[in-house]
CSV table of N, CA and C in Angstrom, one decimal:
chain,number,residue,atom,x,y,z
Y,248,UNK,N,-4.3,-37.7,11.1
Y,248,UNK,CA,-3.1,-36.5,10.1
Y,248,UNK,C,-2.5,-35.5,10.9
Y,249,UNK,N,-1.6,-35.3,11.1
Y,249,UNK,CA,-0.3,-34.4,11.4
Y,249,UNK,C,-0.9,-33.1,11.1
Y,250,UNK,N,-1.2,-32.2,12.1
Y,250,UNK,CA,-1.6,-31.0,12.2
Y,250,UNK,C,-0.3,-29.7,12.2
Y,251,UNK,N,-0.7,-29.1,11.2
Y,251,UNK,CA,0.5,-28.0,10.3
Y,251,UNK,C,0.9,-27.2,11.5
Y,252,UNK,N,2.2,-26.2,12.2
Y,252,UNK,CA,2.0,-25.6,13.1
Y,252,UNK,C,2.5,-24.3,12.0
Y,253,UNK,N,1.6,-23.3,12.2
Y,253,UNK,CA,1.4,-22.1,11.5
Y,253,UNK,C,2.2,-20.8,12.0
Y,254,UNK,N,3.0,-20.4,10.8
Y,254,UNK,CA,3.4,-18.9,11.7
Y,254,UNK,C,2.9,-17.7,11.5
Y,255,UNK,N,2.4,-16.7,12.1
Y,255,UNK,CA,1.8,-16.2,11.2
Y,255,UNK,C,2.3,-14.9,11.5
Y,256,UNK,N,2.5,-13.6,10.7
Y,256,UNK,CA,3.4,-12.2,10.6
Y,256,UNK,C,2.9,-11.3,10.2
Y,257,UNK,N,3.0,-10.2,10.4
Y,257,UNK,CA,2.9,-8.9,9.7
Y,257,UNK,C,3.7,-8.7,8.5
Y,258,UNK,N,3.0,-8.6,7.4
Y,258,UNK,CA,3.8,-7.9,6.2
Y,258,UNK,C,3.6,-6.4,5.8
Y,259,UNK,N,5.0,-6.4,5.7
Y,259,UNK,CA,4.7,-4.8,5.6
Y,259,UNK,C,5.8,-4.5,3.7
Y,260,UNK,N,5.2,-4.1,3.1
Y,260,UNK,CA,5.5,-3.9,1.6
Y,260,UNK,C,5.2,-2.9,0.5
Y,261,UNK,N,6.3,-2.5,0.5
Y,261,UNK,CA,5.6,-1.3,-0.7
Y,261,UNK,C,4.4,-1.4,-1.6
Y,262,UNK,N,3.0,-0.2,-1.3
Y,262,UNK,CA,2.2,-0.8,-1.8
Y,262,UNK,C,2.6,-1.0,-3.5
Y,263,UNK,N,2.8,-0.4,-3.9
Y,263,UNK,CA,3.5,-0.4,-5.7
Y,263,UNK,C,3.8,-1.7,-6.0
Y,264,UNK,N,4.5,-2.7,-5.0
Y,264,UNK,CA,4.9,-3.9,-5.7
Y,264,UNK,C,3.5,-4.5,-5.4
Y,265,UNK,N,3.5,-4.4,-4.1
Y,265,UNK,CA,2.5,-5.3,-3.4
Y,265,UNK,C,0.7,-5.4,-4.7
Y,266,UNK,N,0.9,-4.6,-5.2
Y,266,UNK,CA,-0.3,-4.1,-6.5
Y,266,UNK,C,0.4,-5.3,-7.1
Y,267,UNK,N,1.1,-4.5,-7.5
Y,267,UNK,CA,1.7,-5.3,-9.1
Y,267,UNK,C,1.8,-7.0,-9.2
Y,268,UNK,N,2.3,-7.4,-7.5
Y,268,UNK,CA,2.8,-9.2,-7.6
Y,268,UNK,C,0.9,-9.5,-7.1
Y,269,UNK,N,0.0,-8.8,-7.1
Y,269,UNK,CA,-1.7,-9.1,-6.7
Y,269,UNK,C,-1.9,-9.2,-7.6
Y,270,UNK,N,-1.8,-8.7,-9.0
Y,270,UNK,CA,-2.0,-8.2,-10.2
Y,270,UNK,C,-1.8,-9.5,-10.9
Y,271,UNK,N,-0.7,-10.1,-10.5
Y,271,UNK,CA,-0.5,-11.3,-11.5
Y,271,UNK,C,-1.5,-13.1,-11.2
Y,272,UNK,N,-2.4,-13.0,-9.8
Y,272,UNK,CA,-2.9,-14.0,-8.9
Y,272,UNK,C,-4.2,-13.8,-9.9
Y,273,UNK,N,-4.5,-14.8,-10.1
Y,273,UNK,CA,-5.8,-15.3,-10.1
Y,273,UNK,C,-6.9,-14.9,-9.7
Y,274,UNK,N,-7.8,-14.6,-9.6
Y,274,UNK,CA,-8.8,-14.0,-8.8
Y,274,UNK,C,-9.8,-15.7,-8.0
Y,275,UNK,N,-9.0,-16.8,-9.0
Y,275,UNK,CA,-9.2,-18.2,-8.1
Y,275,UNK,C,-8.5,-18.8,-7.3
Y,276,UNK,N,-7.8,-17.8,-7.2
Y,276,UNK,CA,-6.6,-18.0,-5.9
Y,276,UNK,C,-6.3,-16.8,-5.1
Y,277,UNK,N,-6.8,-17.6,-3.5
Y,277,UNK,CA,-6.2,-16.5,-2.7
Y,277,UNK,C,-4.8,-16.3,-2.8
Y,278,UNK,N,-5.1,-14.9,-2.0
Y,278,UNK,CA,-3.9,-14.2,-1.8
Y,278,UNK,C,-2.2,-15.1,-0.9
Y,279,UNK,N,-3.0,-15.4,-0.3
Y,279,UNK,CA,-2.7,-15.9,1.3
Y,279,UNK,C,-2.0,-17.4,0.4
Y,280,UNK,N,-2.5,-18.2,0.0
Y,280,UNK,CA,-2.2,-19.3,-0.6
Y,280,UNK,C,-1.3,-18.9,-2.2
Y,281,UNK,N,-1.5,-17.9,-2.6
Y,281,UNK,CA,-0.8,-17.5,-4.0
Y,281,UNK,C,0.7,-17.5,-2.6
Y,282,UNK,N,1.0,-16.6,-1.8
Y,282,UNK,CA,2.1,-16.4,-1.6
Y,282,UNK,C,2.9,-17.5,-1.2
Y,283,UNK,N,1.8,-18.5,-0.4
Y,283,UNK,CA,2.8,-19.7,0.4
Y,283,UNK,C,3.7,-20.1,-1.1
Y,284,UNK,N,2.8,-21.0,-2.1
Y,284,UNK,CA,3.7,-21.1,-3.1
Y,284,UNK,C,5.1,-20.6,-3.9
Y,285,UNK,N,5.2,-19.0,-3.7
Y,285,UNK,CA,5.9,-18.1,-3.6
Y,285,UNK,C,6.7,-18.8,-2.9
Y,286,UNK,N,6.2,-18.8,-1.8
Y,286,UNK,CA,7.6,-19.1,-0.2
Y,286,UNK,C,8.0,-20.6,-0.2
Y,287,UNK,N,7.6,-21.9,-1.1
Y,287,UNK,CA,7.8,-22.5,-1.5
Y,287,UNK,C,8.7,-23.2,-2.3
Y,288,UNK,N,8.0,-22.2,-2.8
Y,288,UNK,CA,9.2,-22.2,-4.4
Y,288,UNK,C,11.0,-21.6,-4.4
Y,289,UNK,N,10.8,-20.4,-3.5
Y,289,UNK,CA,12.0,-19.7,-3.2
Y,289,UNK,C,12.8,-21.1,-2.3
Y,290,UNK,N,12.1,-21.5,-1.1
Y,290,UNK,CA,12.6,-22.3,-0.3
Y,290,UNK,C,13.3,-23.5,-1.0
Y,291,UNK,N,13.1,-24.2,-2.1
Y,291,UNK,CA,13.2,-24.8,-3.2
Y,291,UNK,C,14.7,-24.7,-3.2
Y,292,UNK,N,14.4,-23.4,-4.5
Y,292,UNK,CA,15.5,-22.9,-5.2
Y,292,UNK,C,16.4,-22.8,-4.0
Y,293,UNK,N,16.7,-22.2,-3.4
Y,293,UNK,CA,18.0,-22.0,-2.4
Y,293,UNK,C,18.5,-23.4,-1.6
Y,294,UNK,N,17.1,-24.3,-1.8
Y,294,UNK,CA,17.7,-25.4,-1.2
Y,294,UNK,C,18.8,-26.1,-1.7
Y,295,UNK,N,18.8,-26.1,-3.5
Y,295,UNK,CA,19.6,-26.3,-4.2
Y,295,UNK,C,21.0,-26.0,-4.1
């Protein structure tokens, strides 16, 4: 299995924006996973 490289960074987001987004994510999904999925979708959309 190929080991993925990981990019880590500090994310600064206005609290109201973060709270509105965070509240749309089901508690069964980690915020990290939800953010990764959002980034994947945006990347795919921009490739077209």
